[in-house]
Short mmCIF file of C-alpha atoms (C1' of nucleotides) in Angstrom, two decimals:
data_model
loop_
_atom_site.label_atom_id
_atom_site.label_comp_id
_atom_site.label_asym_id
_atom_site.label_seq_id
_atom_site.Cartn_x
_atom_site.Cartn_y
_atom_site.Cartn_z
CA UNK A 1 5.28 46.99 -1.72
CA UNK A 2 1.49 47.09 0.35
CA UNK A 3 1.73 49.39 3.67
CA UNK A 4 -0.30 46.85 5.52
CA UNK A 5 2.57 44.09 4.19
CA UNK A 6 3.98 44.43 8.18
CA UNK A 7 0.53 44.13 9.67
CA UNK A 8 -1.48 41.38 8.64
CA UNK A 9 0.46 38.52 10.53
CA UNK A 10 -0.16 35.90 12.37
CA UNK A 11 1.63 36.78 16.45
CA UNK A 12 4.79 34.56 17.23
CA UNK A 13 4.31 31.55 19.85
CA UNK A 14 6.69 33.28 22.54
CA UNK A 15 5.39 29.96 24.41
CA UNK A 16 6.51 27.61 21.77
CA UNK A 17 10.20 29.16 22.00
CA UNK A 18 10.29 29.21 25.53
CA UNK A 19 9.65 25.32 25.12
CA UNK A 20 11.79 24.92 22.79
CA UNK A 21 14.73 26.51 24.58
CA UNK A 22 13.65 25.32 28.02
CA UNK A 23 13.94 21.60 26.62
CA UNK A 24 16.98 21.98 24.17
CA UNK A 25 18.83 23.37 27.92
CA UNK A 26 17.74 20.13 29.27
CA UNK A 27 18.86 17.77 26.95
CA UNK A 28 22.48 18.88 26.73
CA UNK A 29 22.57 19.29 30.46
CA UNK A 30 21.38 15.25 30.63
CA UNK A 31 22.62 14.25 27.18
CA UNK A 32 25.63 16.17 26.31
CA UNK A 33 25.52 18.40 23.21
CA UNK A 34 25.17 14.89 21.11
CA UNK A 35 22.04 14.35 22.84
CA UNK A 36 20.75 17.46 21.58
CA UNK A 37 18.48 16.14 18.05
CA UNK A 38 15.93 18.55 15.97
CA UNK A 39 13.56 15.67 15.87
CA UNK A 40 13.99 14.54 19.81
CA UNK A 41 13.33 18.58 20.51
CA UNK A 42 10.16 18.68 18.36
CA UNK A 43 8.63 15.78 20.18
CA UNK A 44 9.73 17.16 23.38
CA UNK A 45 8.63 20.38 22.92
CA UNK A 46 5.06 19.51 21.34
CA UNK A 47 5.91 20.86 17.89
CA UNK A 48 6.76 19.40 14.33
CA UNK A 49 10.38 19.95 13.78
CA UNK A 50 9.77 22.27 10.51
CA UNK A 51 8.37 24.45 13.24
CA UNK A 52 11.66 24.55 14.98
CA UNK A 53 13.31 26.07 11.59
CA UNK A 54 10.57 29.45 11.47
CA UNK A 55 12.42 30.46 14.48
CA UNK A 56 15.77 29.40 14.27
CA UNK A 57 18.09 29.54 11.00
CA UNK A 58 19.14 26.20 12.10
CA UNK A 59 20.91 23.65 15.37
CA UNK A 60 23.53 26.03 15.97
CA UNK A 61 21.65 29.19 15.63
CA UNK A 62 19.35 27.19 17.90
CA UNK A 63 22.02 26.88 20.49
CA UNK A 64 23.70 30.13 20.20
CA UNK A 65 20.67 31.65 20.54
CA UNK A 66 19.85 29.45 23.87
CA UNK A 67 23.12 30.70 25.27
CA UNK A 68 22.55 34.10 24.90
CA UNK A 69 19.36 34.09 26.65
CA UNK A 70 20.94 32.61 29.59
CA UNK A 71 23.86 35.11 29.72
CA UNK A 72 21.37 37.93 29.20
CA UNK A 73 19.50 36.41 32.34
CA UNK A 74 22.04 35.84 33.93
CA UNK A 75 23.49 39.37 34.19
CA UNK A 76 20.01 41.01 34.12
CA UNK A 77 19.95 39.00 37.81
CA UNK A 78 23.53 39.68 38.84
CA UNK A 79 23.77 43.50 38.14
CA UNK A 80 19.90 43.72 39.50
CA UNK A 81 21.43 45.48 42.80
CA UNK A 82 25.06 46.37 42.21
CA UNK A 83 26.60 49.39 40.84
CA UNK A 84 30.43 50.03 40.21
CA UNK A 85 30.71 53.11 42.32
CA UNK A 86 30.37 51.14 45.05
CA UNK A 87 33.02 50.81 47.62
CA UNK A 88 35.13 47.88 46.44
CA UNK A 89 34.16 45.30 50.10
CA UNK A 90 30.92 46.57 49.14
CA UNK A 91 30.34 45.75 45.92
CA UNK A 92 32.01 42.66 45.89
CA UNK A 93 30.15 41.56 48.48
CA UNK A 94 26.84 41.96 46.33
CA UNK A 95 28.25 40.68 43.09
CA UNK A 96 29.49 37.48 44.84
CA UNK A 97 25.90 37.00 47.00
CA UNK A 98 23.81 37.83 43.58
CA UNK A 99 26.35 35.31 41.51
CA UNK A 100 26.02 32.80 44.29
CA UNK A 101 22.27 32.93 44.51
CA UNK A 102 21.45 32.86 40.67
CA UNK A 103 23.60 29.95 40.37
CA UNK A 104 22.62 27.50 43.31
CA UNK A 105 19.01 27.97 42.48
CA UNK A 106 19.68 27.83 38.59
CA UNK A 107 21.87 24.52 37.92
CA UNK A 108 20.71 23.47 35.33
CA UNK A 109 21.00 26.82 33.23
CA UNK A 110 24.17 27.78 35.04
CA UNK A 111 25.44 23.66 33.87
CA UNK A 112 24.58 24.96 30.37
CA UNK A 113 26.18 27.56 30.18
CA UNK A 114 29.21 26.76 31.72
CA UNK A 115 29.62 23.35 29.25
CA UNK A 116 28.69 25.82 26.18
CA UNK A 117 32.20 27.95 26.63
CA UNK A 118 34.12 24.75 26.52
CA UNK A 119 32.31 24.26 22.78
CA UNK A 120 33.71 26.09 19.16
CA UNK A 121 30.39 27.50 19.03
CA UNK A 122 30.94 30.00 22.00
CA UNK A 123 33.91 32.14 20.02
CA UNK A 124 30.76 33.28 17.25
CA UNK A 125 28.10 33.39 20.61
CA UNK A 126 30.53 35.92 22.27
CA UNK A 127 30.26 38.23 19.17
CA UNK A 128 26.26 38.54 20.32
CA UNK A 129 26.77 39.64 23.92
CA UNK A 130 25.66 43.14 25.40
CA UNK A 131 29.48 45.21 26.16
CA UNK A 132 28.01 46.66 29.03
CA UNK A 133 27.81 44.65 31.90
CA UNK A 134 31.89 43.53 31.60
CA UNK A 135 32.60 47.43 31.25
CA UNK A 136 30.50 48.03 34.28
CA UNK A 137 32.59 45.28 36.03
CA UNK A 138 36.17 46.65 34.83
CA UNK A 139 35.11 49.91 35.57
CA UNK A 140 34.19 48.70 39.25
CA UNK A 141 37.44 46.94 39.31
CA UNK A 142 40.19 50.02 37.71
CA UNK A 143 38.70 52.43 40.39
CA UNK A 144 38.96 50.10 43.23
CA UNK A 145 42.89 50.09 42.47
CA UNK A 146 43.24 53.43 42.44
CA UNK A 147 41.96 53.89 45.77
CA UNK A 148 43.74 51.18 47.18
CA UNK A 149 40.99 49.09 47.81
CA UNK A 150 42.17 46.24 45.62
CA UNK A 151 45.44 45.19 44.81
CA UNK A 152 46.62 46.35 41.85
CA UNK A 153 46.52 42.84 39.15
CA UNK A 154 45.04 42.60 36.04
CA UNK A 155 40.94 42.37 35.39
CA UNK A 156 41.38 38.58 34.20
CA UNK A 157 43.43 37.65 37.75
CA UNK A 158 40.87 39.85 39.60
CA UNK A 159 37.90 38.21 38.07
CA UNK A 160 39.69 34.29 38.16
CA UNK A 161 40.60 34.87 42.11
CA UNK A 162 37.05 36.34 42.61
CA UNK A 163 34.41 33.80 41.00
CA UNK A 164 36.05 31.23 39.54
CA UNK A 165 36.18 29.38 42.87
CA UNK A 166 32.76 29.51 43.21
CA UNK A 167 31.98 28.46 39.70
CA UNK A 168 33.77 25.13 41.09
CA UNK A 169 32.12 24.30 43.84
CA UNK A 170 28.95 24.92 41.92
CA UNK A 171 30.12 22.00 39.79
CA UNK A 172 30.25 20.10 42.64
CA UNK A 173 27.27 20.51 44.34
CA UNK A 174 25.60 20.17 40.56
CA UNK A 175 27.39 17.01 40.52
CA UNK A 176 26.71 15.83 44.19
CA UNK A 177 30.80 14.78 44.29
CA UNK A 178 33.92 16.22 44.44
CA UNK A 179 36.87 16.26 42.11
CA UNK A 180 37.67 13.21 43.90
CA UNK A 181 34.27 11.37 43.14
CA UNK A 182 33.33 11.47 47.54
CA UNK A 183 29.92 12.96 48.14
CA UNK A 184 29.13 17.08 48.15
CA UNK A 185 26.62 19.16 49.10
CA UNK A 186 27.36 22.80 49.06
CA UNK A 187 26.17 24.89 51.99
CA UNK A 188 25.53 28.41 53.03
CA UNK A 189 28.60 27.98 55.54
CA UNK A 190 31.29 27.29 52.39
CA UNK A 191 30.13 30.12 50.27
CA UNK A 192 30.96 32.45 53.03
CA UNK A 193 33.95 31.14 54.11
CA UNK A 194 35.09 31.15 50.06
CA UNK A 195 33.85 35.11 49.99
CA UNK A 196 36.08 35.67 52.69
CA UNK A 197 38.88 34.32 51.61
CA UNK A 198 38.38 35.91 48.93
CA UNK A 199 37.82 39.01 49.65
CA UNK A 200 41.22 38.34 51.76
CA UNK A 201 43.39 37.68 48.67
CA UNK A 202 41.77 40.79 46.67
CA UNK A 203 42.12 43.20 49.75
CA UNK A 204 45.87 45.14 49.74
CA UNK B 1 42.84 -25.91 25.77
CA UNK B 2 46.41 -25.64 24.61
CA UNK B 3 49.22 -24.50 26.46
CA UNK B 4 50.37 -22.32 23.14
CA UNK B 5 47.17 -20.68 23.82
CA UNK B 6 48.17 -17.31 25.20
CA UNK B 7 51.49 -17.17 23.46
CA UNK B 8 50.44 -17.86 19.33
CA UNK B 9 49.45 -14.13 19.15
CA UNK B 10 49.51 -11.25 16.80
CA UNK B 11 51.04 -8.05 19.37
CA UNK B 12 48.68 -4.88 19.80
CA UNK B 13 49.56 -1.96 17.88
CA UNK B 14 50.23 0.89 20.86
CA UNK B 15 50.54 3.19 17.73
CA UNK B 16 47.53 2.75 16.76
CA UNK B 17 46.25 3.19 20.24
CA UNK B 18 47.75 6.43 20.63
CA UNK B 19 46.72 7.30 16.97
CA UNK B 20 43.28 6.67 17.73
CA UNK B 21 43.40 8.72 21.53
CA UNK B 22 45.37 11.66 19.85
CA UNK B 23 43.49 12.29 16.90
CA UNK B 24 40.12 12.00 19.21
CA UNK B 25 41.46 14.69 21.33
CA UNK B 26 42.02 17.11 18.66
CA UNK B 27 38.39 16.72 16.99
CA UNK B 28 36.67 16.95 20.46
CA UNK B 29 38.72 20.13 21.04
CA UNK B 30 37.98 21.83 17.49
CA UNK B 31 34.87 21.05 16.97
CA UNK B 32 33.64 19.00 20.65
CA UNK B 33 31.54 15.88 21.13
CA UNK B 34 29.31 15.92 18.46
CA UNK B 35 32.04 16.46 15.49
CA UNK B 36 33.64 12.83 16.63
CA UNK B 37 32.55 10.48 14.56
CA UNK B 38 33.73 7.11 14.03
CA UNK B 39 34.26 6.96 10.51
CA UNK B 40 36.05 9.83 10.50
CA UNK B 41 38.39 9.39 13.32
CA UNK B 42 38.95 6.39 11.57
CA UNK B 43 40.08 8.17 8.07
CA UNK B 44 42.19 10.50 10.44
CA UNK B 45 43.78 7.62 12.51
CA UNK B 46 44.97 5.75 9.18
CA UNK B 47 43.09 2.58 9.80
CA UNK B 48 39.58 0.78 9.40
CA UNK B 49 36.41 1.94 11.10
CA UNK B 50 36.26 -1.54 12.23
CA UNK B 51 39.85 -1.61 13.50
CA UNK B 52 38.31 1.10 16.33
CA UNK B 53 36.30 -1.78 17.52
CA UNK B 54 39.30 -4.26 18.16
CA UNK B 55 40.47 -1.74 20.35
CA UNK B 56 37.64 -0.07 21.88
CA UNK B 57 34.14 -1.20 23.16
CA UNK B 58 32.22 1.32 21.93
CA UNK B 59 32.49 5.20 21.24
CA UNK B 60 31.29 5.73 25.13
CA UNK B 61 34.43 3.69 25.51
CA UNK B 62 36.76 5.54 23.99
CA UNK B 63 36.10 8.06 25.43
CA UNK B 64 35.98 7.42 28.62
CA UNK B 65 39.75 5.87 28.16
CA UNK B 66 40.84 8.96 26.57
CA UNK B 67 39.80 10.58 29.54
CA UNK B 68 41.36 8.34 32.08
CA UNK B 69 44.45 8.52 30.14
CA UNK B 70 44.76 12.23 30.30
CA UNK B 71 44.11 12.57 33.84
CA UNK B 72 46.41 9.38 34.98
CA UNK B 73 49.45 11.20 32.67
CA UNK B 74 47.97 14.78 34.46
CA UNK B 75 48.63 13.22 38.04
CA UNK B 76 51.42 11.18 37.46
CA UNK B 77 53.22 15.03 36.17
CA UNK B 78 51.36 17.14 38.69
CA UNK B 79 52.31 14.87 41.61
CA UNK B 80 55.76 13.99 40.54
CA UNK B 81 57.74 16.31 42.40
CA UNK B 82 55.36 16.74 45.61
CA UNK B 83 55.45 15.58 48.75
CA UNK B 84 52.22 15.57 51.15
CA UNK B 85 54.81 15.79 54.28
CA UNK B 86 56.01 18.90 52.89
CA UNK B 87 55.62 21.55 54.76
CA UNK B 88 51.92 24.05 53.58
CA UNK B 89 54.08 27.31 51.77
CA UNK B 90 56.06 24.66 49.87
CA UNK B 91 53.66 22.06 49.06
CA UNK B 92 51.57 24.62 47.68
CA UNK B 93 53.62 26.35 45.89
CA UNK B 94 55.55 22.90 44.20
CA UNK B 95 51.70 21.15 43.35
CA UNK B 96 50.57 25.19 41.76
CA UNK B 97 53.62 25.76 39.65
CA UNK B 98 53.23 21.44 38.53
CA UNK B 99 49.82 22.51 37.39
CA UNK B 100 50.42 25.71 35.92
CA UNK B 101 53.18 24.20 33.62
CA UNK B 102 51.32 21.59 32.80
CA UNK B 103 48.54 22.86 31.86
CA UNK B 104 50.15 26.14 29.60
CA UNK B 105 52.31 22.98 27.81
CA UNK B 106 49.23 20.87 27.28
CA UNK B 107 46.42 23.20 26.32
CA UNK B 108 44.56 20.73 24.51
CA UNK B 109 44.69 17.95 26.77
CA UNK B 110 43.69 20.07 29.16
CA UNK B 111 40.86 21.86 27.13
CA UNK B 112 39.91 18.32 26.76
CA UNK B 113 39.90 17.36 30.38
CA UNK B 114 37.44 20.43 31.64
CA UNK B 115 35.16 20.32 28.53
CA UNK B 116 35.00 16.25 29.66
CA UNK B 117 33.92 17.22 33.28
CA UNK B 118 30.99 18.55 31.93
CA UNK B 119 30.03 15.69 30.09
CA UNK B 120 27.62 12.45 31.17
CA UNK B 121 29.89 10.67 30.91
CA UNK B 122 32.27 12.25 33.71
CA UNK B 123 30.16 10.20 36.35
CA UNK B 124 31.25 6.47 34.55
CA UNK B 125 34.79 7.96 34.05
CA UNK B 126 35.12 8.54 37.77
CA UNK B 127 35.12 5.44 38.85
CA UNK B 128 38.13 4.22 36.95
CA UNK B 129 40.04 6.98 38.43
CA UNK B 130 42.97 5.71 40.98
CA UNK B 131 41.92 7.18 44.28
CA UNK B 132 45.91 7.70 45.52
CA UNK B 133 46.49 11.58 44.41
CA UNK B 134 43.18 12.82 45.88
CA UNK B 135 44.21 11.06 49.28
CA UNK B 136 47.60 12.26 48.90
CA UNK B 137 46.32 16.39 48.72
CA UNK B 138 43.79 15.30 51.14
CA UNK B 139 46.52 14.57 53.90
CA UNK B 140 48.73 17.66 53.01
CA UNK B 141 45.88 19.88 54.20
CA UNK B 142 44.57 18.01 56.89
CA UNK B 143 48.15 18.26 58.16
CA UNK B 144 48.64 21.71 57.14
CA UNK B 145 45.34 22.50 58.80
CA UNK B 146 46.39 20.89 62.05
CA UNK B 147 49.88 22.30 62.18
CA UNK B 148 48.23 26.08 62.01
CA UNK B 149 49.78 26.98 58.32
CA UNK B 150 46.14 26.54 56.28
CA UNK B 151 42.66 28.55 57.72
CA UNK B 152 40.42 25.49 58.55
CA UNK B 153 38.14 24.76 56.33
CA UNK B 154 36.28 21.99 54.13
CA UNK B 155 38.50 20.61 51.23
CA UNK B 156 36.15 21.37 48.44
CA UNK B 157 36.60 24.76 49.70
CA UNK B 158 40.90 24.69 49.41
CA UNK B 159 40.88 23.44 46.29
CA UNK B 160 38.28 25.73 44.99
CA UNK B 161 40.05 28.73 45.87
CA UNK B 162 43.81 27.29 44.92
CA UNK B 163 43.23 25.80 41.86
CA UNK B 164 40.27 27.12 40.09
CA UNK B 165 41.47 30.79 39.30
CA UNK B 166 44.33 28.81 37.42
CA UNK B 167 42.12 26.89 34.84
CA UNK B 168 40.20 29.61 34.67
CA UNK B 169 43.53 31.99 33.15
CA UNK B 170 44.29 29.25 31.00
CA UNK B 171 40.79 28.88 29.74
CA UNK B 172 41.01 32.37 28.81
CA UNK B 173 44.90 31.83 27.43
CA UNK B 174 43.62 28.85 25.01
CA UNK B 175 40.56 31.05 23.94
CA UNK B 176 43.27 33.83 22.93
CA UNK B 177 40.12 35.72 24.91
CA UNK B 178 38.92 37.38 28.16
CA UNK B 179 35.21 36.73 29.74
CA UNK B 180 34.06 39.57 27.88
CA UNK B 181 36.38 39.15 24.06
CA UNK B 182 39.05 41.17 24.74
CA UNK B 183 42.43 39.53 23.55
CA UNK B 184 44.23 37.70 26.45
CA UNK B 185 47.68 36.27 26.61
CA UNK B 186 48.72 34.94 29.95
CA UNK B 187 51.80 35.82 31.75
CA UNK B 188 54.26 34.37 33.66
CA UNK B 189 54.01 37.63 35.72
CA UNK B 190 49.93 37.01 35.96
CA UNK B 191 50.81 33.20 37.14
CA UNK B 192 52.89 34.33 39.59
CA UNK B 193 50.68 37.01 41.24
CA UNK B 194 47.83 34.76 40.84
CA UNK B 195 49.62 31.71 43.05
CA UNK B 196 50.57 34.77 45.83
CA UNK B 197 47.40 36.10 46.15
CA UNK B 198 45.95 32.40 46.60
CA UNK B 199 48.38 32.00 49.13
CA UNK B 200 47.61 34.89 50.59
CA UNK B 201 44.00 33.68 50.63
CA UNK B 202 44.89 31.18 52.77
CA UNK B 203 47.07 30.95 54.92
CA UNK B 204 45.61 31.86 58.22
"C1'" DA C 1 -17.38 36.43 4.00
"C1'" DA C 2 -13.18 37.15 1.52
"C1'" DA C 3 -8.62 37.64 0.99
"C1'" DA C 4 -4.11 37.53 2.39
"C1'" DT C 5 -0.13 36.15 5.03
"C1'" DA C 6 2.16 34.51 8.51
"C1'" DA C 7 2.56 29.95 11.68
"C1'" DG C 8 2.29 25.50 11.44
"C1'" DT C 9 2.64 20.49 9.99
"C1'" DG C 10 3.76 15.46 8.52
"C1'" DA C 11 6.42 13.06 5.71
"C1'" DA C 12 10.40 12.54 2.67
"C1'" DT C 13 14.71 13.73 1.62
"C1'" DG C 14 19.41 12.31 1.10
"C1'" DT C 15 23.18 12.55 4.42
"C1'" DT C 16 25.88 10.82 7.98
"C1'" DC C 17 25.99 7.61 11.98
"C1'" DA C 18 27.61 3.89 15.36
"C1'" DT C 19 28.36 -0.48 14.65
"C1'" DT C 20 28.94 -5.29 12.43
"C1'" DC C 21 30.52 -9.31 9.84
"C1'" DA C 22 32.64 -11.83 6.01
"C1'" DT C 23 37.02 -11.91 4.86
"C1'" DT C 24 41.98 -11.26 4.14
"C1'" DT C 25 46.49 -10.22 6.13
"C1'" DT C 26 49.93 -10.36 9.36
"C1'" DT C 27 52.55 -12.52 12.73
"C1'" DA C 28 54.96 -16.34 15.40
"C1'" DA C 29 55.29 -20.32 17.77
"C1'" DC C 30 56.29 -25.06 15.47
"C1'" DG D 1 57.00 -23.85 4.87
"C1'" DT D 2 52.90 -25.20 7.92
"C1'" DT D 3 49.53 -23.85 11.44
"C1'" DA D 4 46.72 -21.28 14.08
"C1'" DA D 5 45.24 -17.17 15.56
"C1'" DA D 6 44.36 -12.32 16.54
"C1'" DA D 7 44.67 -8.22 14.26
"C1'" DA D 8 42.77 -5.75 10.27
"C1'" DT D 9 39.78 -4.28 7.14
"C1'" DG D 10 36.16 -2.67 3.08
"C1'" DA D 11 31.74 -2.75 2.77
"C1'" DA D 12 27.42 -3.14 4.59
"C1'" DT D 13 23.53 -2.33 7.95
"C1'" DG D 14 19.51 0.40 9.43
"C1'" DA D 15 19.13 3.95 12.73
"C1'" DA D 16 18.79 8.69 13.42
"C1'" DC D 17 20.11 12.84 11.98
"C1'" DA D 18 19.25 17.80 9.99
"C1'" DT D 19 16.85 20.00 7.15
"C1'" DT D 20 12.91 20.63 3.32
"C1'" DC D 21 8.52 21.79 1.01
"C1'" DA D 22 4.03 20.91 -0.62
"C1'" DC D 23 0.39 21.67 1.78
"C1'" DT D 24 -3.04 23.19 6.34
"C1'" DT D 25 -4.47 25.86 9.56
"C1'" DA D 26 -5.31 30.64 12.21
"C1'" DT D 27 -5.59 34.71 11.99
"C1'" DT D 28 -6.36 39.44 11.04
"C1'" DT D 29 -7.53 43.25 7.27
"C1'" DT D 30 -10.50 44.39 3.99
#
DNA sequence: AAAATAAGTGAATGTTCATTCATTTTTAAC
DNA sequence: GTTAAAAATGAATGAACATTCACTTATTTT
């Protein structure tokens, strides 16, 4: 074994990885998981099919890495201004508005993340998640319940009441239609009203 | 043209259609849309691949027909005991509990419907929907707002606050895990609490 | 500039895909 | 039991699929 073994090497091209993942996301959002083929992806990203396999073990690995990257970016953003020690109303508002602005500004990324949650790869991908963000939110909720700022409830009930309505509205917005097929555009006013309804539900 | 043209004919085998759709749903739920191939489906349903094309135009048509069948069955069930003329608290409770019991008892069907909503076929499938159910719910909401039993809000905000938390909880339940990867089993108590939180949010 | 090594490739591999077609089977009316 | 017509089929088709491999290119240390 040579001491220089890890020194003589050409650098990984991060731009290629970026391009591949961005194109893959676009293809999945536009045509579904069965619309993502490795040869079409290679062409769209301007590389050879073989190059994909330098950076990713296989197709599943590429999708899992993409999901991990998307969730990392998402969590980093929404926890930037959030502190579990905030009082409940402040913390909820910060957390909710961060999520809202991220998903509105990143409709494709959000669509991909939500779509991925229904795939059989989701289980495998969850194992790679950094638990620190979920832990922070859990601590925030536990503290709020202890302080009587939040009705006592399981964490999953809290999460579902607090955030599921937001993602549902954004899904309509991305489609441009509501559940009945009517045209729909999400407004700031609707977002603020939804937040206030959610707070009303959760506060004692 | 012969008068017997429409009399001499072999009957369509509804069992085959049932078997095909049931197996297709199972394959999509277990392996995703890219896990559904026509040859594997034919084998699973015990027919020849060519037989599928007697009943369905192509793969997309099969998926769209399946989605239509699932949503029809779902809406028929949840509107069975519901009447738009009910007062708000009663109507909401009936509607919510119907949805809850259907989705809990039909986890695979629900998973398929939710998954399908993120596919590019969803737009096409929505055009086939009978609008009568959505109309009933809209009338119910309009009347509740007029009667001051429900805060004034867009229909989409109402729907999202009212029902999105339920579907989110059921998604965790089906996976057996919450968003953080912890084991999760949905209980009746959680369902009832979620309903009461939602009612609190919506009532003036 | 030579040597070393990873990055990158185009063409090829064998497989699986959706779909079709020539043919046979089943059914129901006569 | 003959006839008509749809139902059903197995085998075949060509396209598209994920992945690999022998090879070339680029980069850095020596």
